[in-house]
PDB file of C-alpha atoms in Angstrom:
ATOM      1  CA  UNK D   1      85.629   3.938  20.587  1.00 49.00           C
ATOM      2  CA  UNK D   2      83.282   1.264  21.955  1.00 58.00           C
ATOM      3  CA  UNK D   3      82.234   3.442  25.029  1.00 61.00           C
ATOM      4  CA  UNK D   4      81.776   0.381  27.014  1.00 69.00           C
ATOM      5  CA  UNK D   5      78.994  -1.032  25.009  1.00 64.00           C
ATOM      6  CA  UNK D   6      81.780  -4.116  24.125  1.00 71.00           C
ATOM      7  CA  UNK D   7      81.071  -5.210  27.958  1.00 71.00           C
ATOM      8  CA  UNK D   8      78.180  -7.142  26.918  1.00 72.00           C
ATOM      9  CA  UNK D   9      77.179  -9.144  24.250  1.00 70.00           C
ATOM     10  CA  UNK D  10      73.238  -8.313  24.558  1.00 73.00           C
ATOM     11  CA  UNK D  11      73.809  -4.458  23.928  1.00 80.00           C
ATOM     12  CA  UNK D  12      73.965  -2.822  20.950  1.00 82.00           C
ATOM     13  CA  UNK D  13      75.970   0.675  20.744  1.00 83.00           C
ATOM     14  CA  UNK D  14      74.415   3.573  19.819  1.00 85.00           C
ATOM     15  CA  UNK D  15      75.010   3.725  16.191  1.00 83.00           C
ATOM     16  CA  UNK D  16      74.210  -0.534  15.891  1.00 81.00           C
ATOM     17  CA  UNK D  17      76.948  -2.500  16.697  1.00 81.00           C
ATOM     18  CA  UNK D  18      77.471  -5.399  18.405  1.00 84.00           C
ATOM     19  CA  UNK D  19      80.961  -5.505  19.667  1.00 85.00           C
ATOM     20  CA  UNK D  20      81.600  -8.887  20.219  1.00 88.00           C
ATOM     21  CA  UNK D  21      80.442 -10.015  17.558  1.00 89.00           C
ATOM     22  CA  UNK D  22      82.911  -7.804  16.027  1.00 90.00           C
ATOM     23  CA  UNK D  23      85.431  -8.947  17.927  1.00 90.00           C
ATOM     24  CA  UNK D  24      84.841 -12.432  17.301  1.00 92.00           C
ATOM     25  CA  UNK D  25      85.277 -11.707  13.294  1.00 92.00           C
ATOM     26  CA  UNK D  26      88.568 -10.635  14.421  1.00 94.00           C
ATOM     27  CA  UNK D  27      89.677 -13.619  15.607  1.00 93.00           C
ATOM     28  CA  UNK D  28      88.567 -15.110  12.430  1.00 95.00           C
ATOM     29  CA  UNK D  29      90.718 -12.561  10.543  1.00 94.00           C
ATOM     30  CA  UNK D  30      93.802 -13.607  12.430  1.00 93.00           C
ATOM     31  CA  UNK D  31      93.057 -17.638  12.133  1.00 92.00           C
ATOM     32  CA  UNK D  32      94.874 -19.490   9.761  1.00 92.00           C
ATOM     33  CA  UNK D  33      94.135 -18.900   5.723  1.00 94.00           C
ATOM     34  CA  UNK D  34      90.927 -21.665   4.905  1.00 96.00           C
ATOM     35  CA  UNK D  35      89.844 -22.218   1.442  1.00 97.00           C
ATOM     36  CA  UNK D  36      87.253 -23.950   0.006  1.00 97.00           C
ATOM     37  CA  UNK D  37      86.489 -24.639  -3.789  1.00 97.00           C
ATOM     38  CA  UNK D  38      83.320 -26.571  -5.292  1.00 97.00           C
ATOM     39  CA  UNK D  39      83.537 -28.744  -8.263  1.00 95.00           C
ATOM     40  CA  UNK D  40      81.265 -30.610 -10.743  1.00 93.00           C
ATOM     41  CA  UNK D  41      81.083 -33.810  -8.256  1.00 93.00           C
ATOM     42  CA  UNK D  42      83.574 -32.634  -5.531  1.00 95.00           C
ATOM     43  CA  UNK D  43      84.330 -30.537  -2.620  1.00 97.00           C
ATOM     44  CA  UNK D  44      87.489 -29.054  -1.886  1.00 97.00           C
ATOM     45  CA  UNK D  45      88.705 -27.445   1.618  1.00 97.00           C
ATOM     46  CA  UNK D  46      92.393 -26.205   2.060  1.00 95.00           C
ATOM     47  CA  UNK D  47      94.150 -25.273   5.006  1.00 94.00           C
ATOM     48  CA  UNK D  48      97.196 -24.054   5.965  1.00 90.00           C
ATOM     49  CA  UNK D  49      98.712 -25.568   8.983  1.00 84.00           C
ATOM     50  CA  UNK D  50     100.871 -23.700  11.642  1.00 79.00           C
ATOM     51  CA  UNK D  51     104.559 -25.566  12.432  1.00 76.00           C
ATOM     52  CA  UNK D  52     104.075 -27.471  15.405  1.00 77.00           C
ATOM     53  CA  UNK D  53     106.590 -28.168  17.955  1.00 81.00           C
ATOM     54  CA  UNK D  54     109.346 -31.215  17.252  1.00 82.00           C
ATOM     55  CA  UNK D  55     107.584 -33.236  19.955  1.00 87.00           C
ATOM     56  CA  UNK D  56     103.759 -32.796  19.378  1.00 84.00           C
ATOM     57  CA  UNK D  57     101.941 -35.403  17.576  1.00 82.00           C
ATOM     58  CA  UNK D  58     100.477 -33.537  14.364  1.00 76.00           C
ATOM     59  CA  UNK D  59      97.722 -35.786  14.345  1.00 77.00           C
ATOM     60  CA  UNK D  60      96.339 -34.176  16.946  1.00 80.00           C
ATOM     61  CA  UNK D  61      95.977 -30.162  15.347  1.00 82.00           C
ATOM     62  CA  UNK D  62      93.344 -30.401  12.781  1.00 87.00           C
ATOM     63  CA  UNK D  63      91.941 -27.869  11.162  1.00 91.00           C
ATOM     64  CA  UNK D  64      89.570 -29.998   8.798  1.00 95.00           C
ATOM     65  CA  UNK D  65      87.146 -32.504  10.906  1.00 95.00           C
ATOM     66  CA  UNK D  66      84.559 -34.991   9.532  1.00 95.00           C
ATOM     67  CA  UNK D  67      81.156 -33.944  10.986  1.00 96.00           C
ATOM     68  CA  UNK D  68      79.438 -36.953   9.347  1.00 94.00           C
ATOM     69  CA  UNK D  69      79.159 -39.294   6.097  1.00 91.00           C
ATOM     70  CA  UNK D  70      80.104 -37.138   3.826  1.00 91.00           C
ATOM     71  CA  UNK D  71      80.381 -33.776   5.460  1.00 96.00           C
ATOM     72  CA  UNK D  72      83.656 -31.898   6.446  1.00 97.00           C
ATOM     73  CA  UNK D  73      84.210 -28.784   7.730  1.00 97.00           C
ATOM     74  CA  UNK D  74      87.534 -26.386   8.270  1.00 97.00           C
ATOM     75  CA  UNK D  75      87.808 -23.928  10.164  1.00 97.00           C
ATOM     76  CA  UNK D  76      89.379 -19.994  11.298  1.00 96.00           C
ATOM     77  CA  UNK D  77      89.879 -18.963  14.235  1.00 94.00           C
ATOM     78  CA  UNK D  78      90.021 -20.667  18.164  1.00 94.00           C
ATOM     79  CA  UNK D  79      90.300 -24.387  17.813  1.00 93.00           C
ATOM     80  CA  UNK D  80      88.894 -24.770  21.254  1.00 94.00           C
ATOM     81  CA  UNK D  81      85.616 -23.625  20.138  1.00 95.00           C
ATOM     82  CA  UNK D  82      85.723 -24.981  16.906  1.00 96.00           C
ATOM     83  CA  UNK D  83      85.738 -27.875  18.812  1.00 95.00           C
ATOM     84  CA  UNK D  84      83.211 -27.564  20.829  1.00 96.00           C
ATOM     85  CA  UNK D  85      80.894 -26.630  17.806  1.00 97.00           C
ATOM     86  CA  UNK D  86      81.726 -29.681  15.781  1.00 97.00           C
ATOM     87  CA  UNK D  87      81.101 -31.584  19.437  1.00 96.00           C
ATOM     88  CA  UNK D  88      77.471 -30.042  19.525  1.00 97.00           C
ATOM     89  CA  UNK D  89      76.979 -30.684  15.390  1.00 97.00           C
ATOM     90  CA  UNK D  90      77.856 -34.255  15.275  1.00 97.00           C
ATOM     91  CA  UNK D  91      75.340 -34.882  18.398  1.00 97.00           C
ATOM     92  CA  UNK D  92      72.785 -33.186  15.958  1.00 97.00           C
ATOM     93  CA  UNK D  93      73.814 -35.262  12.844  1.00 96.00           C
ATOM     94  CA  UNK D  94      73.413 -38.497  15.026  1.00 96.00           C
ATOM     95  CA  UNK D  95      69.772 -37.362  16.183  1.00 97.00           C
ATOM     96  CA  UNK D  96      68.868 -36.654  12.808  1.00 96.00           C
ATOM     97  CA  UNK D  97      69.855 -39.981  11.884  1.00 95.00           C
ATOM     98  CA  UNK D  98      67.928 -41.355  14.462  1.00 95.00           C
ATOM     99  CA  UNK D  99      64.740 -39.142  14.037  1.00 95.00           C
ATOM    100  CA  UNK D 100      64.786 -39.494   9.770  1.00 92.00           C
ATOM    101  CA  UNK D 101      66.499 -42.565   9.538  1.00 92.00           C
ATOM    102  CA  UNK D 102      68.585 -40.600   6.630  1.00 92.00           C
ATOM    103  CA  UNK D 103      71.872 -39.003   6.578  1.00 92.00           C
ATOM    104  CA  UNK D 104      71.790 -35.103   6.790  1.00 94.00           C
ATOM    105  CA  UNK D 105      72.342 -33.013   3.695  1.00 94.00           C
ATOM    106  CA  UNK D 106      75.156 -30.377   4.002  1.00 95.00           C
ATOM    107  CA  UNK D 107      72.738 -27.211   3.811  1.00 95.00           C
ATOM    108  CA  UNK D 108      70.859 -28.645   7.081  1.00 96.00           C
ATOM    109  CA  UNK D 109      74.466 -29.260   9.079  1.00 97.00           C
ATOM    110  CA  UNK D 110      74.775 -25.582   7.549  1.00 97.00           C
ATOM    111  CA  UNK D 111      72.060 -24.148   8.976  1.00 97.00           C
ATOM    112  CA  UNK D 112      72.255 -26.068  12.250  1.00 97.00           C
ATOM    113  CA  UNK D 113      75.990 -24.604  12.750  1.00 97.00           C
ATOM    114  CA  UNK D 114      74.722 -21.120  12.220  1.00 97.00           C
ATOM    115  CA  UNK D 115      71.770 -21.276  14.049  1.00 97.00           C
ATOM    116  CA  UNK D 116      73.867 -22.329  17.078  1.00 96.00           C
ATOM    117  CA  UNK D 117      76.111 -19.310  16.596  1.00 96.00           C
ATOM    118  CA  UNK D 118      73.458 -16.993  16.528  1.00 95.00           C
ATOM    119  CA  UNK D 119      72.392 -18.077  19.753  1.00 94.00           C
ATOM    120  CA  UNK D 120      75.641 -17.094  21.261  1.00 93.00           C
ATOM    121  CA  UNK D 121      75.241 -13.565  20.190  1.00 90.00           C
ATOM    122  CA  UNK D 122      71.941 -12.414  21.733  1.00 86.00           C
ATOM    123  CA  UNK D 123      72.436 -14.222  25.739  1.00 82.00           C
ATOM    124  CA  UNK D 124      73.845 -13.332  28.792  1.00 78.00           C
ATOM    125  CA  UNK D 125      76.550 -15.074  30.259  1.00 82.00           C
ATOM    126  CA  UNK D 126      77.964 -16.525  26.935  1.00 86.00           C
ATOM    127  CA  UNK D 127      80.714 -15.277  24.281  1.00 90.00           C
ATOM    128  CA  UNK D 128      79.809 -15.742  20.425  1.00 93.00           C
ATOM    129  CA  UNK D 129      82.048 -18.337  18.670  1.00 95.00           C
ATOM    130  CA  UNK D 130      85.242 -16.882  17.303  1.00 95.00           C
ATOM    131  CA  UNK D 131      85.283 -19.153  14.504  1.00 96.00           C
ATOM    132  CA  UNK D 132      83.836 -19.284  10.992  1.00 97.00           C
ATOM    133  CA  UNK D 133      83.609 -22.244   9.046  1.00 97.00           C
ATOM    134  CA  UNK D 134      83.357 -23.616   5.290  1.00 98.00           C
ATOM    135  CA  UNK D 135      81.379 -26.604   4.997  1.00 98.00           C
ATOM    136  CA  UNK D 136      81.673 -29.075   2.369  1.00 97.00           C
ATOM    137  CA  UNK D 137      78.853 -31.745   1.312  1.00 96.00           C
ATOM    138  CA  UNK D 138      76.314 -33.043  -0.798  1.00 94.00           C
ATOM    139  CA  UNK D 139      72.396 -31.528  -1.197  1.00 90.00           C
ATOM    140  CA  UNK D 140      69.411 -33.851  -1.205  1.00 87.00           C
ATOM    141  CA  UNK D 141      69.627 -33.755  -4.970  1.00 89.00           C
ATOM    142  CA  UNK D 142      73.239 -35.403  -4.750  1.00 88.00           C
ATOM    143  CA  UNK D 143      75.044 -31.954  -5.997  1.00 93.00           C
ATOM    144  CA  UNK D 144      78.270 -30.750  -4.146  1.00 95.00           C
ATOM    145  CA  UNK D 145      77.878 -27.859  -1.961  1.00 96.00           C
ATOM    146  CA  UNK D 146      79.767 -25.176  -0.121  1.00 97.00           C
ATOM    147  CA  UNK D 147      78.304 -23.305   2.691  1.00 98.00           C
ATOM    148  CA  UNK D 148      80.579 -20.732   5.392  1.00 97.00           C
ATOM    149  CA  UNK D 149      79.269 -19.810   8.253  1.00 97.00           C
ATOM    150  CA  UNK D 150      80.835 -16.483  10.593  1.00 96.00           C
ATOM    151  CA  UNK D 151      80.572 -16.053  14.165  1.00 95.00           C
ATOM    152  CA  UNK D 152      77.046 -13.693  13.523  1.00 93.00           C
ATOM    153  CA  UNK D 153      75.319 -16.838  12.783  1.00 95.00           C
ATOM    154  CA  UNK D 154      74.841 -15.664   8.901  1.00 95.00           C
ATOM    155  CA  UNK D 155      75.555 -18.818   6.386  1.00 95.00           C
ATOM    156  CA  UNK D 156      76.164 -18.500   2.481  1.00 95.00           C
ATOM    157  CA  UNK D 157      76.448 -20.736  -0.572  1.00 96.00           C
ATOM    158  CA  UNK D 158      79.390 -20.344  -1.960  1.00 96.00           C
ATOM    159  CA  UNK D 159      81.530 -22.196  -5.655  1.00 96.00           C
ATOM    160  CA  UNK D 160      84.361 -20.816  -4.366  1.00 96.00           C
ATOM    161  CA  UNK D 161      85.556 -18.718  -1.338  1.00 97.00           C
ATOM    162  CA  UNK D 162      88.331 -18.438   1.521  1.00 96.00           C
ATOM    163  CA  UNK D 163      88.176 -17.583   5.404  1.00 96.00           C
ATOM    164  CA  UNK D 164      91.041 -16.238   8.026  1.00 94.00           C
ATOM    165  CA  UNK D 165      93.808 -14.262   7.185  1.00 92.00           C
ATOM    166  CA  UNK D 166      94.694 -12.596   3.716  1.00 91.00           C
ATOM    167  CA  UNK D 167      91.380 -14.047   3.114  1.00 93.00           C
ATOM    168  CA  UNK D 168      90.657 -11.298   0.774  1.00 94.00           C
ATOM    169  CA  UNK D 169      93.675 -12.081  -1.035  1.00 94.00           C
ATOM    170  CA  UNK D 170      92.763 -15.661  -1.849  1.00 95.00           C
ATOM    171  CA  UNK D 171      88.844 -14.382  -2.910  1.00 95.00           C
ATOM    172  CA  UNK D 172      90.308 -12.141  -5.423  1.00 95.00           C
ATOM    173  CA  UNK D 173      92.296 -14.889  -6.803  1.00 95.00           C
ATOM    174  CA  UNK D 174      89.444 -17.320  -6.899  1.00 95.00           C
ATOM    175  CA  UNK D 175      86.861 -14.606  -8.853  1.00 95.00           C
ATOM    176  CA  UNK D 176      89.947 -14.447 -11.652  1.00 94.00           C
ATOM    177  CA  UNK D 177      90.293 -18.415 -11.740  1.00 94.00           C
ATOM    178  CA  UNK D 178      87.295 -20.300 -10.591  1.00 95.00           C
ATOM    179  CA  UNK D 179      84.981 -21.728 -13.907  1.00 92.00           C
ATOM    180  CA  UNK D 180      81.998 -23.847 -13.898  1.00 89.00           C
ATOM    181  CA  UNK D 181      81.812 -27.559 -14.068  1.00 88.00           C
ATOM    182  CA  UNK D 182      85.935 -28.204 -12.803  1.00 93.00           C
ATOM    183  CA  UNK D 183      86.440 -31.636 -12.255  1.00 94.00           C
ATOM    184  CA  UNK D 184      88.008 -33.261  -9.030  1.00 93.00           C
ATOM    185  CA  UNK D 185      91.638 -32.584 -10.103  1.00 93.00           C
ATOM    186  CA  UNK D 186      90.938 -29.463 -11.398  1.00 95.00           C
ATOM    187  CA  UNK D 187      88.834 -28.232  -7.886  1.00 96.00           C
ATOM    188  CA  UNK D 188      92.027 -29.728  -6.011  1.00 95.00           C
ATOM    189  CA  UNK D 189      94.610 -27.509  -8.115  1.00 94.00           C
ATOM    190  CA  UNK D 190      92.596 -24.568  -7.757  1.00 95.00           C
ATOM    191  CA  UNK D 191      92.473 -24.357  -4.043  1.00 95.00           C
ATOM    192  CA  UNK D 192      96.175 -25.317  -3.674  1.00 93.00           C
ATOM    193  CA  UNK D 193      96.797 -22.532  -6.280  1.00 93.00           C
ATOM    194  CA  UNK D 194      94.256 -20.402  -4.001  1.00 93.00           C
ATOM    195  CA  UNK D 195      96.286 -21.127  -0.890  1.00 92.00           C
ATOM    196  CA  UNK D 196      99.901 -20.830  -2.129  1.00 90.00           C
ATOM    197  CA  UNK D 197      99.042 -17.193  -3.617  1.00 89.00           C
ATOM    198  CA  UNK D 198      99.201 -16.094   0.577  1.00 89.00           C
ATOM    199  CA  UNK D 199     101.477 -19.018   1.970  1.00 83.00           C
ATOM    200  CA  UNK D 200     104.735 -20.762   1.188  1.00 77.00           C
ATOM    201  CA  UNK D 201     103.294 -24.142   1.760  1.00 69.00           C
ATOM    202  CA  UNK D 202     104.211 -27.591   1.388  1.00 71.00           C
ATOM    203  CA  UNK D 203     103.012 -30.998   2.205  1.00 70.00           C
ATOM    204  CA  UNK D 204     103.625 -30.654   5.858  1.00 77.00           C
ATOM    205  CA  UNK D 205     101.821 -27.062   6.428  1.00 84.00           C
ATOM    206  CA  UNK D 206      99.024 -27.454   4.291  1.00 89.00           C
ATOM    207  CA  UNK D 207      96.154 -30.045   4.971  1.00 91.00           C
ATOM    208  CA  UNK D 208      93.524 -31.027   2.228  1.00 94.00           C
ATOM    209  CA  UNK D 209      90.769 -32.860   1.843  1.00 96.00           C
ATOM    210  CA  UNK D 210      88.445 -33.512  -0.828  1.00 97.00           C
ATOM    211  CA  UNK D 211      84.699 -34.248  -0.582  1.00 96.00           C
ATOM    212  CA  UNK D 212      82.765 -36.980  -3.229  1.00 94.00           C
ATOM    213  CA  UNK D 213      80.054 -38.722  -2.986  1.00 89.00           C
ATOM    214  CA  UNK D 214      81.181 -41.964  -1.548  1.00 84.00           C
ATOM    215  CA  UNK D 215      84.014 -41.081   0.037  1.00 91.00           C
ATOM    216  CA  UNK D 216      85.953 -38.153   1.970  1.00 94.00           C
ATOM    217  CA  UNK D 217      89.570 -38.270   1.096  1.00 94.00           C
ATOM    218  CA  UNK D 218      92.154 -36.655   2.933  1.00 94.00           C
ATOM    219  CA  UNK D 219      95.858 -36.028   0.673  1.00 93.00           C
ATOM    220  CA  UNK D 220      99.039 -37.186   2.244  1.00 89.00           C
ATOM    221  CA  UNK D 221     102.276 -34.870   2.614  1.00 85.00           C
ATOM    222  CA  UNK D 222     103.668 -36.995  -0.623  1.00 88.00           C
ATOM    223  CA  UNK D 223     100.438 -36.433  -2.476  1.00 90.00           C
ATOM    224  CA  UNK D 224     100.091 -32.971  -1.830  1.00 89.00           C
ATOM    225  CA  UNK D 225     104.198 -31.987  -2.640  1.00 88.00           C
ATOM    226  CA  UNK D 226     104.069 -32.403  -6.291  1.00 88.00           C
ATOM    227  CA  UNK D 227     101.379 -30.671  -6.606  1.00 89.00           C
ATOM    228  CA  UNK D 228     102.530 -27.751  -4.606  1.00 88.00           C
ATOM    229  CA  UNK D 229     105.728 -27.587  -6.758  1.00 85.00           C
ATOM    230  CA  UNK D 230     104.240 -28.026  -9.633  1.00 85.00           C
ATOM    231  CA  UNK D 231     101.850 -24.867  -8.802  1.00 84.00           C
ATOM    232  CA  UNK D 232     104.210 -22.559  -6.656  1.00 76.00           C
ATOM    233  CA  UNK D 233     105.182 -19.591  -9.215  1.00 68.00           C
ATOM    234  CA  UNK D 234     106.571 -17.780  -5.994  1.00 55.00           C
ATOM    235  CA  UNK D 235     110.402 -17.659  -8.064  1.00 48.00           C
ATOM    236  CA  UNK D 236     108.742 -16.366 -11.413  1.00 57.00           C
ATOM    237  CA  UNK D 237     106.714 -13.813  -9.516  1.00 56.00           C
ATOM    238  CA  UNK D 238     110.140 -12.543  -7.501  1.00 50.00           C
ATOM    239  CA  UNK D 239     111.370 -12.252 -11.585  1.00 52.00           C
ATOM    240  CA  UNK D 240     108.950 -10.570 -12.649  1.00 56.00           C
ATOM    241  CA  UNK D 241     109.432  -8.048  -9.488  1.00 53.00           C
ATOM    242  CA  UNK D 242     112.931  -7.878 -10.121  1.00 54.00           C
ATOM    243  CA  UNK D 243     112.535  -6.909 -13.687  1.00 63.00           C
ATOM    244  CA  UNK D 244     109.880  -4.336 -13.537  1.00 62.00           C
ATOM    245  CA  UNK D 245     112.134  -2.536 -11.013  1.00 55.00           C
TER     246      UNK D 245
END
């Protein structure tokens, strides 16, 4: 029981919770299933994409957004304030731009995004973000990374790692597959593979976008369907099932 220390976000309860915060994690748990893999000289982030109604313009639901040159980030959870987040990020890319007069490495947009969540977890009069986020970029020393941040305002490295639900599901998967050094088809295959162990996907519910150094390339619905059949072992598995019994 919470005991009413969940009625404000700058108490903590007894035995050192923060409520809220807790709260907020489960919103994460219930967003849609994010992965995110990192290759040799590439960035992968996979989401899966709810159906959305006959007459909305899918162009408009994203779940991965461009922060800047080079950076992308997907997200879990509310899209309203993952959008207001990525709002208040890009502002801070441009001003770094404008301060350094270079473009910002992926750790600093890292720690910028979880140093603004942390701040909505210790005032009055605010909610924490329920989002957390993978991050995809480059370093300063032109390597690929992957950062996540949660709605606590920590932020991790990761090679390889998934958010939202049956997150766990997807990590296990990724600890059994993921080697060093994969190359950009390779990084590509193993977060489809990552996403389809949770999800029947296809090109239409599953958005993907890979990270390089020049570029940020986001995969069509006809780019990402042969790979999806080519990787969805959803019939053998049912086999398998079906023989065991």
């Amino acid at each position: 029981m919470a005991g009413g220390y969940d009625r404000a976000i700058t108490v903590f309860s007894p035995d050192g919770h923060l409520f809220q915060v807790e709260y907020a994690l489960e919103a994460v748990r219930k967003g849609t299933t994010t992965v995110g893999v990192r290759g040799k000289d590439s960035v992968v982030l996979a989401v899966e994409k709810r159906a959305t109604p006959k007459l909305q313009d899918p162009r408009t639901i994203r779940k991965i957004l461009t922060i800047d040159q080079g950076v992308a980030l997907a997200f879990a959870g509310l899209n309203a304030d993952a959008r207001v987040l990525v709002n208040k990020t890009r502002v801070e890319c441009q001003s770094y731009r404008l301060n350094v007069e270079d473009a910002p490495t992926v750790d600093y947009v890292a720690r910028f995004v979880a140093r603004t969540q942390q701040k909505y977890t210790h005032r009055g009069g605010v909610r924490p973000f329920g989002i957390s986020t993978l991050i995809g970029g480059f370093d300063k020393d032109g390597k690929p990374s992957l950062f996540q941040t949660d709605p606590s305002g920590t932020h991790y490295a990761w090679q390889a790692t998934a958010i939202g639900k049956n997150s766990k599901s997807v990590v296990d998967f990724l600890e059994k597959k993921y080697a060093e050094d994969l190359d950009a088809a390779a990084t590509v295959r193993l977060a489809l593979k990552g996403l389809l162990e949770v999800t029947e996907a296809s090109g239409k519910n599953i958005e993907v976008v890979q990270i390089s150094k020049d570029t940020i390339k986001w995969f069509t619905d006809d780019e990402i369907d042969p790979l999806v059949k080519e990787l969805d072992d959803t019939a053998e598995k049912i086999a398998k099932l079906k023989e065991q019994a």
